[in-house]
Short mmCIF file of C-alpha atoms and ligand atoms in Angstrom, two decimals:
data_model
loop_
_atom_site.label_atom_id
_atom_site.label_comp_id
_atom_site.label_asym_id
_atom_site.label_seq_id
_atom_site.Cartn_x
_atom_site.Cartn_y
_atom_site.Cartn_z
CA MET V 1 -4.44 16.71 -3.08
CA THR V 2 -5.46 16.99 0.57
CA LEU V 3 -2.66 18.02 2.91
CA HIS V 4 -2.77 15.89 6.02
CA LYS V 5 -1.59 16.97 9.46
CA ILE V 6 -0.48 13.37 9.92
CA PRO V 7 0.83 12.06 6.57
CA PHE V 8 0.82 8.34 5.87
CA ASN V 9 4.61 8.29 5.71
CA ASP V 10 7.56 10.67 5.95
CA LEU V 11 10.71 9.76 4.05
CA HIS V 12 12.88 12.73 5.05
CA PRO V 13 16.13 11.50 6.59
CA ARG V 14 16.29 12.62 10.25
CA GLU V 15 18.92 11.49 12.76
CA ASP V 16 20.83 9.85 9.88
CA ARG V 17 20.96 12.94 7.66
CA ALA V 18 24.59 13.95 8.37
CA ALA V 19 25.84 10.36 8.03
CA ILE V 20 24.03 9.99 4.69
CA ASP V 21 25.53 13.22 3.37
CA ARG V 22 29.01 11.99 4.35
CA ALA V 23 28.40 8.55 2.79
CA ILE V 24 27.31 10.04 -0.53
CA ALA V 25 30.31 12.39 -0.52
CA ARG V 26 32.59 9.41 0.16
CA VAL V 27 31.30 7.63 -2.96
CA ILE V 28 31.55 10.76 -5.11
CA ASP V 29 35.12 11.39 -3.92
CA ARG V 30 36.08 7.79 -4.68
CA GLY V 31 34.70 8.07 -8.22
CA TRP V 32 33.52 4.43 -8.35
CA PHE V 33 29.77 4.06 -8.76
CA VAL V 34 28.77 0.50 -9.72
CA LEU V 35 29.86 -2.83 -8.11
CA GLY V 36 32.56 -1.45 -5.86
CA PRO V 37 33.61 -1.49 -2.21
CA GLU V 38 30.30 -0.16 -0.78
CA VAL V 39 28.20 -2.94 -2.35
CA ASP V 40 30.79 -5.52 -1.29
CA ALA V 41 30.76 -4.30 2.30
CA PHE V 42 26.97 -3.96 2.42
CA GLU V 43 26.53 -7.50 1.11
CA HIS V 44 28.62 -8.81 4.01
CA GLU V 45 26.86 -6.62 6.56
CA TRP V 46 23.37 -7.49 5.29
CA ALA V 47 24.10 -11.24 5.22
CA SER V 48 25.35 -11.00 8.78
CA ALA V 49 22.22 -9.05 9.87
CA CYS V 50 20.02 -11.73 8.26
CA GLY V 51 21.95 -14.70 9.63
CA THR V 52 22.76 -16.04 6.16
CA ARG V 53 26.12 -16.82 4.57
CA HIS V 54 25.61 -14.69 1.45
CA ALA V 55 23.81 -11.57 0.27
CA VAL V 56 23.81 -10.23 -3.28
CA GLY V 57 22.81 -6.62 -3.94
CA VAL V 58 20.51 -6.06 -6.93
CA GLY V 59 18.46 -3.22 -8.41
CA THR V 60 15.07 -3.97 -6.81
CA GLY V 61 13.26 -6.49 -4.64
CA THR V 62 11.35 -7.64 -7.72
CA ASP V 63 14.61 -8.41 -9.54
CA ALA V 64 15.90 -10.20 -6.43
CA LEU V 65 12.91 -12.59 -6.63
CA ALA V 66 13.09 -13.04 -10.41
CA LEU V 67 16.82 -13.80 -10.30
CA VAL V 68 16.35 -16.40 -7.55
CA PHE V 69 13.84 -18.25 -9.74
CA ARG V 70 16.11 -18.00 -12.77
CA ALA V 71 19.14 -19.15 -10.75
CA LEU V 72 17.10 -22.14 -9.55
CA GLY V 73 16.27 -23.00 -13.16
CA ILE V 74 12.57 -22.25 -12.65
CA GLY V 75 10.94 -20.88 -15.81
CA ALA V 76 8.66 -21.78 -18.72
CA GLY V 77 6.19 -24.54 -17.91
CA ASP V 78 6.79 -24.27 -14.15
CA GLU V 79 4.36 -23.12 -11.47
CA VAL V 80 5.10 -21.17 -8.30
CA ILE V 81 2.47 -21.04 -5.57
CA THR V 82 2.18 -17.61 -3.97
CA SER V 83 -0.12 -15.24 -2.07
CA PRO V 84 -3.03 -13.32 -3.63
CA LEU V 85 -2.47 -10.52 -1.07
CA SER V 86 0.84 -8.72 -1.61
CA ALA V 87 2.47 -6.07 -3.73
CA ALA V 88 1.78 -7.37 -7.27
CA TYR V 89 5.55 -7.52 -7.77
CA SER V 90 5.70 -10.87 -5.94
CA ALA V 91 3.73 -12.51 -8.76
CA LEU V 92 5.22 -10.32 -11.52
CA ALA V 93 8.68 -11.61 -10.52
CA VAL V 94 7.49 -15.19 -11.09
CA MET V 95 6.29 -14.13 -14.56
CA MET V 96 9.59 -12.32 -15.27
CA ALA V 97 11.34 -15.67 -14.79
CA GLY V 98 8.93 -17.17 -17.35
CA ALA V 99 7.02 -19.25 -14.80
CA ARG V 100 3.33 -19.10 -13.87
CA PRO V 101 2.11 -17.78 -10.51
CA VAL V 102 -0.59 -19.94 -8.90
CA PHE V 103 -2.52 -18.40 -6.04
CA ALA V 104 -3.47 -20.15 -2.82
CA ASP V 105 -5.85 -18.40 -0.42
CA LEU V 106 -4.97 -16.69 2.83
CA ASP V 107 -5.11 -17.67 6.42
CA GLY V 108 -7.70 -15.02 7.35
CA THR V 109 -6.10 -14.33 10.75
CA ARG V 110 -2.43 -14.14 9.85
CA LEU V 111 -3.14 -12.68 6.36
CA THR V 112 -0.36 -14.83 4.84
CA LEU V 113 -0.52 -18.07 2.78
CA ASP V 114 -2.80 -20.75 4.25
CA PRO V 115 -0.63 -23.91 4.30
CA ALA V 116 -3.63 -26.19 3.61
CA ALA V 117 -4.56 -24.11 0.54
CA VAL V 118 -0.95 -24.29 -0.66
CA GLU V 119 -0.92 -28.06 -0.40
CA ALA V 120 -4.22 -28.25 -2.34
CA ALA V 121 -2.75 -26.07 -5.14
CA ILE V 122 0.24 -28.35 -5.84
CA THR V 123 0.29 -29.91 -9.33
CA PRO V 124 2.95 -31.94 -11.18
CA ARG V 125 4.23 -28.61 -12.59
CA THR V 126 4.74 -26.95 -9.19
CA ARG V 127 8.40 -26.15 -8.57
CA ALA V 128 8.38 -23.64 -5.72
CA ILE V 129 6.39 -21.99 -2.95
CA LEU V 130 6.75 -18.21 -2.53
CA PRO V 131 5.32 -17.08 0.81
CA VAL V 132 5.15 -13.33 1.48
CA HIS V 133 5.97 -12.09 5.00
CA LEU V 134 3.23 -9.51 4.72
CA TYR V 135 3.14 -6.22 6.66
CA GLY V 136 6.25 -7.36 8.58
CA GLN V 137 4.84 -10.63 9.93
CA ALA V 138 6.27 -13.97 8.82
CA ALA V 139 4.09 -16.51 7.05
CA ASP V 140 3.65 -19.84 8.87
CA MET V 141 7.14 -21.05 7.93
CA PRO V 142 7.27 -24.30 9.92
CA ALA V 143 4.13 -25.54 8.12
CA LEU V 144 5.23 -24.25 4.69
CA SER V 145 8.74 -25.70 5.11
CA ALA V 146 7.22 -29.10 5.91
CA ILE V 147 5.04 -28.96 2.76
CA ALA V 148 7.98 -27.88 0.57
CA GLU V 149 10.09 -30.71 1.93
CA ARG V 150 7.33 -33.34 1.58
CA HIS V 151 6.77 -32.42 -2.09
CA GLY V 152 10.38 -31.65 -3.06
CA LEU V 153 9.64 -27.95 -3.79
CA ALA V 154 11.94 -24.94 -3.45
CA LEU V 155 10.88 -22.52 -0.74
CA VAL V 156 11.65 -18.89 -1.67
CA GLU V 157 10.77 -16.14 0.82
CA ASP V 158 9.46 -12.71 -0.17
CA ALA V 159 10.88 -10.79 2.78
CA CYS V 160 10.53 -7.37 1.11
CA GLN V 161 8.36 -6.13 4.02
CA ALA V 162 10.10 -8.05 6.78
CA HIS V 163 13.64 -6.77 7.48
CA LEU V 164 14.85 -8.31 10.77
CA ALA V 165 11.54 -10.15 11.32
CA THR V 166 11.63 -13.57 12.94
CA CYS V 167 9.27 -16.55 12.90
CA GLY V 168 9.22 -18.55 16.13
CA GLY V 169 12.48 -16.77 16.99
CA ARG V 170 14.26 -17.72 13.76
CA PRO V 171 15.14 -14.95 11.24
CA VAL V 172 13.05 -14.78 8.07
CA GLY V 173 15.23 -15.45 5.05
CA THR V 174 16.79 -18.53 6.71
CA PHE V 175 13.88 -20.92 6.11
CA GLY V 176 13.95 -21.13 2.34
CA VAL V 177 16.67 -21.82 -0.20
CA ALA V 178 16.81 -18.03 -0.67
CA ALA V 179 14.94 -14.85 0.23
CA ALA V 180 14.43 -11.47 -1.42
CA PHE V 181 14.56 -8.08 0.28
CA SER V 182 13.62 -4.68 -1.13
CA PHE V 183 15.22 -1.39 -0.09
CA TYR V 184 12.57 0.76 -1.78
CA PRO V 185 12.43 4.02 0.22
CA THR V 186 9.28 3.13 2.20
CA LYS V 187 10.56 -0.26 3.37
CA ASN V 188 11.76 -0.79 6.96
CA LEU V 189 15.32 -0.43 5.63
CA GLY V 190 15.02 1.96 2.70
CA ALA V 191 17.52 3.50 0.30
CA LEU V 192 17.20 6.92 -1.39
CA GLY V 193 15.97 5.14 -4.51
CA ASP V 194 15.52 1.55 -5.61
CA GLY V 195 17.52 -1.36 -4.23
CA GLY V 196 17.19 -5.01 -3.34
CA ALA V 197 19.08 -8.08 -2.21
CA VAL V 198 19.02 -11.87 -2.36
CA VAL V 199 20.13 -13.73 0.76
CA THR V 200 21.02 -17.42 0.81
CA ASP V 201 23.29 -19.97 2.48
CA ASP V 202 23.96 -21.62 -0.90
CA GLY V 203 27.26 -20.33 -2.31
CA ALA V 204 26.65 -21.65 -5.81
CA LEU V 205 23.21 -19.98 -5.92
CA ALA V 206 24.70 -16.68 -4.72
CA ASP V 207 27.39 -16.88 -7.43
CA ARG V 208 24.79 -17.53 -10.10
CA VAL V 209 22.68 -14.54 -8.96
CA LYS V 210 25.87 -12.42 -9.05
CA ARG V 211 26.43 -13.44 -12.67
CA LEU V 212 22.78 -13.00 -13.66
CA ARG V 213 22.58 -9.46 -12.20
CA ASN V 214 25.59 -8.45 -14.29
CA GLY V 215 24.71 -9.52 -17.84
CA GLY V 216 25.57 -13.16 -17.23
CA GLN V 217 29.30 -12.33 -17.29
CA ARG V 218 31.77 -14.70 -15.69
CA THR V 219 34.63 -12.33 -16.44
CA ARG V 220 34.41 -8.88 -17.99
CA TYR V 221 32.99 -8.93 -21.54
CA HIS V 222 32.55 -12.73 -21.50
CA HIS V 223 28.82 -13.46 -21.28
CA ASP V 224 28.34 -17.13 -20.41
CA GLU V 225 24.58 -17.01 -19.99
CA PHE V 226 21.59 -14.76 -20.59
CA GLY V 227 21.79 -12.33 -17.70
CA VAL V 228 20.14 -8.99 -17.03
CA ASN V 229 21.45 -5.68 -15.76
CA THR V 230 20.22 -5.06 -12.23
CA ARG V 231 22.83 -3.97 -9.72
CA LEU V 232 22.62 -2.18 -6.40
CA ASP V 233 24.63 0.99 -6.97
CA GLU V 234 27.41 2.30 -4.75
CA ILE V 235 25.55 5.38 -3.51
CA GLN V 236 22.52 3.34 -2.39
CA ALA V 237 24.77 0.73 -0.77
CA ALA V 238 26.64 3.47 1.11
CA VAL V 239 23.32 4.93 2.35
CA LEU V 240 22.10 1.49 3.42
CA ARG V 241 25.36 0.88 5.32
CA GLU V 242 24.78 4.07 7.34
CA ARG V 243 21.19 3.08 8.08
CA LEU V 244 21.66 -0.59 8.93
CA PRO V 245 23.03 0.14 12.44
CA LEU V 246 19.84 2.17 13.14
CA LEU V 247 17.44 -0.53 11.95
CA ALA V 248 17.07 -2.33 15.30
CA ALA V 249 16.06 0.92 17.04
CA TRP V 250 13.67 1.83 14.19
CA THR V 251 12.11 -1.62 14.46
CA ALA V 252 11.66 -1.17 18.21
CA LYS V 253 9.86 2.15 17.53
CA ARG V 254 7.56 0.44 15.02
CA ARG V 255 6.70 -2.24 17.58
CA LYS V 256 6.02 0.34 20.27
CA LEU V 257 3.70 2.31 17.97
CA ALA V 258 1.90 -0.92 17.07
CA ALA V 259 1.38 -1.73 20.76
CA SER V 260 0.03 1.80 21.29
CA TYR V 261 -2.38 1.37 18.38
CA ARG V 262 -3.63 -1.94 19.80
CA ALA V 263 -4.32 -0.27 23.16
CA ALA V 264 -5.86 2.86 21.60
CA LEU V 265 -8.11 0.99 19.16
CA ALA V 266 -9.65 -1.36 21.74
CA GLY V 267 -13.40 -0.77 21.62
CA CYS V 268 -13.29 1.08 18.27
CA PRO V 269 -15.70 -0.09 15.54
CA LEU V 270 -13.11 -2.02 13.47
CA THR V 271 -11.05 -5.21 13.60
CA VAL V 272 -7.33 -5.19 14.38
CA PRO V 273 -5.59 -8.29 12.98
CA PRO V 274 -3.87 -10.08 15.88
CA GLU V 275 -0.11 -10.31 16.29
CA CYS V 276 0.56 -14.00 15.55
CA ASP V 277 4.34 -13.85 16.10
CA ALA V 278 6.38 -11.63 18.44
CA GLY V 279 8.92 -11.28 15.60
CA HIS V 280 6.51 -8.99 13.67
CA VAL V 281 8.34 -5.83 12.48
CA TYR V 282 5.25 -3.76 11.55
CA HIS V 283 6.12 -2.55 8.07
CA LEU V 284 2.43 -1.57 7.95
CA PHE V 285 -0.46 -1.45 10.41
CA PRO V 286 -3.67 -2.46 8.60
CA VAL V 287 -7.08 -2.67 10.26
CA LEU V 288 -10.28 -4.13 8.82
CA SER V 289 -13.59 -2.31 8.41
CA LEU V 290 -16.80 -3.17 6.57
CA GLU V 291 -17.06 0.55 5.74
CA ARG V 292 -13.48 1.42 4.99
CA GLU V 293 -14.21 4.25 2.53
CA ARG V 294 -16.28 6.07 5.18
CA LEU V 295 -13.67 5.30 7.81
CA GLN V 296 -10.92 6.71 5.56
CA ALA V 297 -12.98 9.86 4.95
CA HIS V 298 -13.59 10.24 8.69
CA LEU V 299 -9.85 10.00 9.43
CA SER V 300 -8.97 12.26 6.51
CA GLY V 301 -11.38 14.87 7.89
CA ALA V 302 -9.34 14.79 11.11
CA GLY V 303 -6.10 15.27 9.12
CA ILE V 304 -5.03 11.62 9.28
CA GLU V 305 -3.93 10.05 5.98
CA THR V 306 -4.49 6.35 5.27
CA LEU V 307 -3.74 4.01 2.34
CA ILE V 308 -4.96 0.57 1.25
CA HIS V 309 -2.53 -2.37 1.01
CA TYR V 310 -3.92 -3.75 -1.23
CA PRO V 311 -7.26 -2.91 -2.87
CA VAL V 312 -7.15 -5.68 -5.55
CA PRO V 313 -6.17 -9.33 -5.02
CA ILE V 314 -3.27 -10.06 -7.39
CA PRO V 315 -5.17 -12.76 -9.37
CA ARG V 316 -7.80 -10.10 -10.18
CA GLN V 317 -5.26 -7.62 -11.62
CA PRO V 318 -5.64 -7.19 -15.39
CA ALA V 319 -1.89 -7.88 -15.81
CA LEU V 320 -2.53 -11.37 -14.46
CA ALA V 321 -5.79 -11.90 -16.36
CA THR V 322 -4.23 -14.44 -18.69
CA GLU V 323 -3.70 -16.67 -15.66
CA THR V 324 -6.56 -18.85 -14.52
CA PRO V 325 -7.97 -16.86 -11.62
CA ALA V 326 -7.98 -19.09 -8.57
CA ALA V 327 -10.85 -18.72 -6.15
CA CYS V 328 -9.44 -16.86 -3.15
CA PRO V 329 -12.56 -15.79 -1.23
CA VAL V 330 -10.65 -14.88 1.92
CA ALA V 331 -8.31 -12.58 -0.02
CA ASP V 332 -11.31 -11.06 -1.85
CA ARG V 333 -12.97 -10.17 1.47
CA ILE V 334 -9.77 -8.90 3.12
CA CYS V 335 -8.99 -6.64 0.13
CA ARG V 336 -12.43 -5.02 0.51
CA GLU V 337 -11.94 -4.29 4.23
CA LEU V 338 -8.27 -3.32 4.63
CA VAL V 339 -7.06 0.14 5.52
CA SER V 340 -3.51 0.97 6.71
CA LEU V 341 -2.93 3.52 9.48
CA PRO V 342 0.25 5.68 9.60
CA LEU V 343 3.16 3.85 11.27
CA TYR V 344 6.82 4.78 10.78
CA PRO V 345 9.76 5.42 13.11
CA SER V 346 9.48 9.22 13.07
CA LEU V 347 5.72 9.20 13.79
CA ALA V 348 4.92 11.07 17.02
CA ALA V 349 4.24 8.67 19.90
CA ASP V 350 0.84 10.26 20.64
CA VAL V 351 -0.61 9.63 17.16
CA PRO V 352 -2.08 6.18 17.97
CA ALA V 353 -4.05 7.71 20.88
CA LEU V 354 -5.28 10.51 18.60
CA VAL V 355 -6.33 7.99 15.94
CA GLY V 356 -8.13 5.96 18.62
CA GLU V 357 -10.03 9.04 19.87
CA THR V 358 -10.95 9.98 16.32
CA LEU V 359 -12.18 6.47 15.54
CA ARG V 360 -14.26 6.32 18.71
CA ARG V 361 -16.33 9.09 17.11
CA PHE V 362 -16.78 7.06 13.89
CA GLN V 363 -20.37 5.87 13.50
CA PRO V 364 -20.59 2.70 11.40
CA ARG V 365 -23.84 2.26 9.48
CA MET V 366 -23.63 -1.46 8.88
CA ALA V 367 -22.26 -3.08 12.00
CA VAL V 368 -24.99 -1.68 14.27
CA ALA V 369 -26.11 -3.67 17.32
CA PRO V 370 -29.22 -5.79 16.67
CA ASP V 371 -32.49 -4.18 17.71
CA PRO V 372 -33.37 -5.66 21.13
CA ARG V 373 -37.09 -5.59 20.23
CA GLY V 374 -36.39 -8.01 17.39
C1 PLP C 1 8.12 -3.81 -2.20
C2 PLP C 1 7.77 -5.22 -2.41
C3 PLP C 1 8.23 -5.95 -3.51
C4 PLP C 1 9.00 -5.33 -4.63
O1 PLP C 1 10.15 -4.66 -4.22
P1 PLP C 1 10.73 -3.53 -5.22
O2 PLP C 1 12.05 -3.19 -4.59
O3 PLP C 1 9.78 -2.39 -5.19
O4 PLP C 1 10.86 -4.15 -6.55
C5 PLP C 1 7.92 -7.29 -3.59
N1 PLP C 1 7.18 -7.90 -2.65
C6 PLP C 1 6.70 -7.22 -1.59
C7 PLP C 1 5.88 -7.95 -0.57
C8 PLP C 1 6.96 -5.86 -1.44
O5 PLP C 1 6.46 -5.19 -0.40
#
């Protein structure tokens, strides 16, 4: 393992450390660890932060998605159209509900679902559209909402990378019938372990997700339907409650770092995807390079760690190989060129300039200027 001067991420609690210690102690002293007052309070606070009427805490973002599909009655024989570029969990959640993920290609600028490709992928078996608000930027929700409405499809948002993001000024999670969030430690709002939530305005849907996360029980020991066991626990909810008030300031820091990167990378031999919506919350900061392995090695040599989100389009993952692989040439190309630069709230403000300087010294082999002599 190479030790980097500038690691890709740093998950050590900082200004929130004392509050987290107190929150954990509070739960231990109370002696109530699953489905108690912290989860209750966090559900209200998270719904309010998202601008939805309900939030339901669950074990992971993946479970949040799978339970939404199950609560909507989407399962065997049904198709859900989703993005080929995401954490594979988006599509795995569709499969967990028993339905089949169908992939529509990307808008190559926004890097989220291309609405025209979605419309072309609709079949008589399509029940839902699952856009992913990737890297912190919303998918084109006005266009996708119009398609869902025109075809009578459920719109479910994967907002696992998009806490507090907006699309045309409107919060993500309020466009669809429901949305899923993840509180995995690296997410913009992260717990000290796994966590997730469903948000929705539909009270009956929220109630059904509450039953499904808890073994399908209506009352204790009475299992009315086939549920699973996936609950946000009290310690994680208490941690998230301490962090939620800091999220707006953390998001502002992410945006400021992103603006610094854009300024610092101007003129560097790579492509920076444009900001298509001011509501972008910069979960990640990917750039595109035709020689990304060499670019990664160059940065690594300067002590700067990078990662790839994601190297394989989901339809090309072996776990999905039983599904008919849709042609997604834009996603194929993007997955070959992506590389994510470090961006997190505790990153020093001068790192983007340092990365820019380092990349100005990067000599691409392929994208050389044409020889003027012909
Ligand atoms: C993290 C993530 C998930 C899965 O969330 P978990 O909490 O890890 O299960 C799903 N979709 C996207 C886009 C993600 O980034």
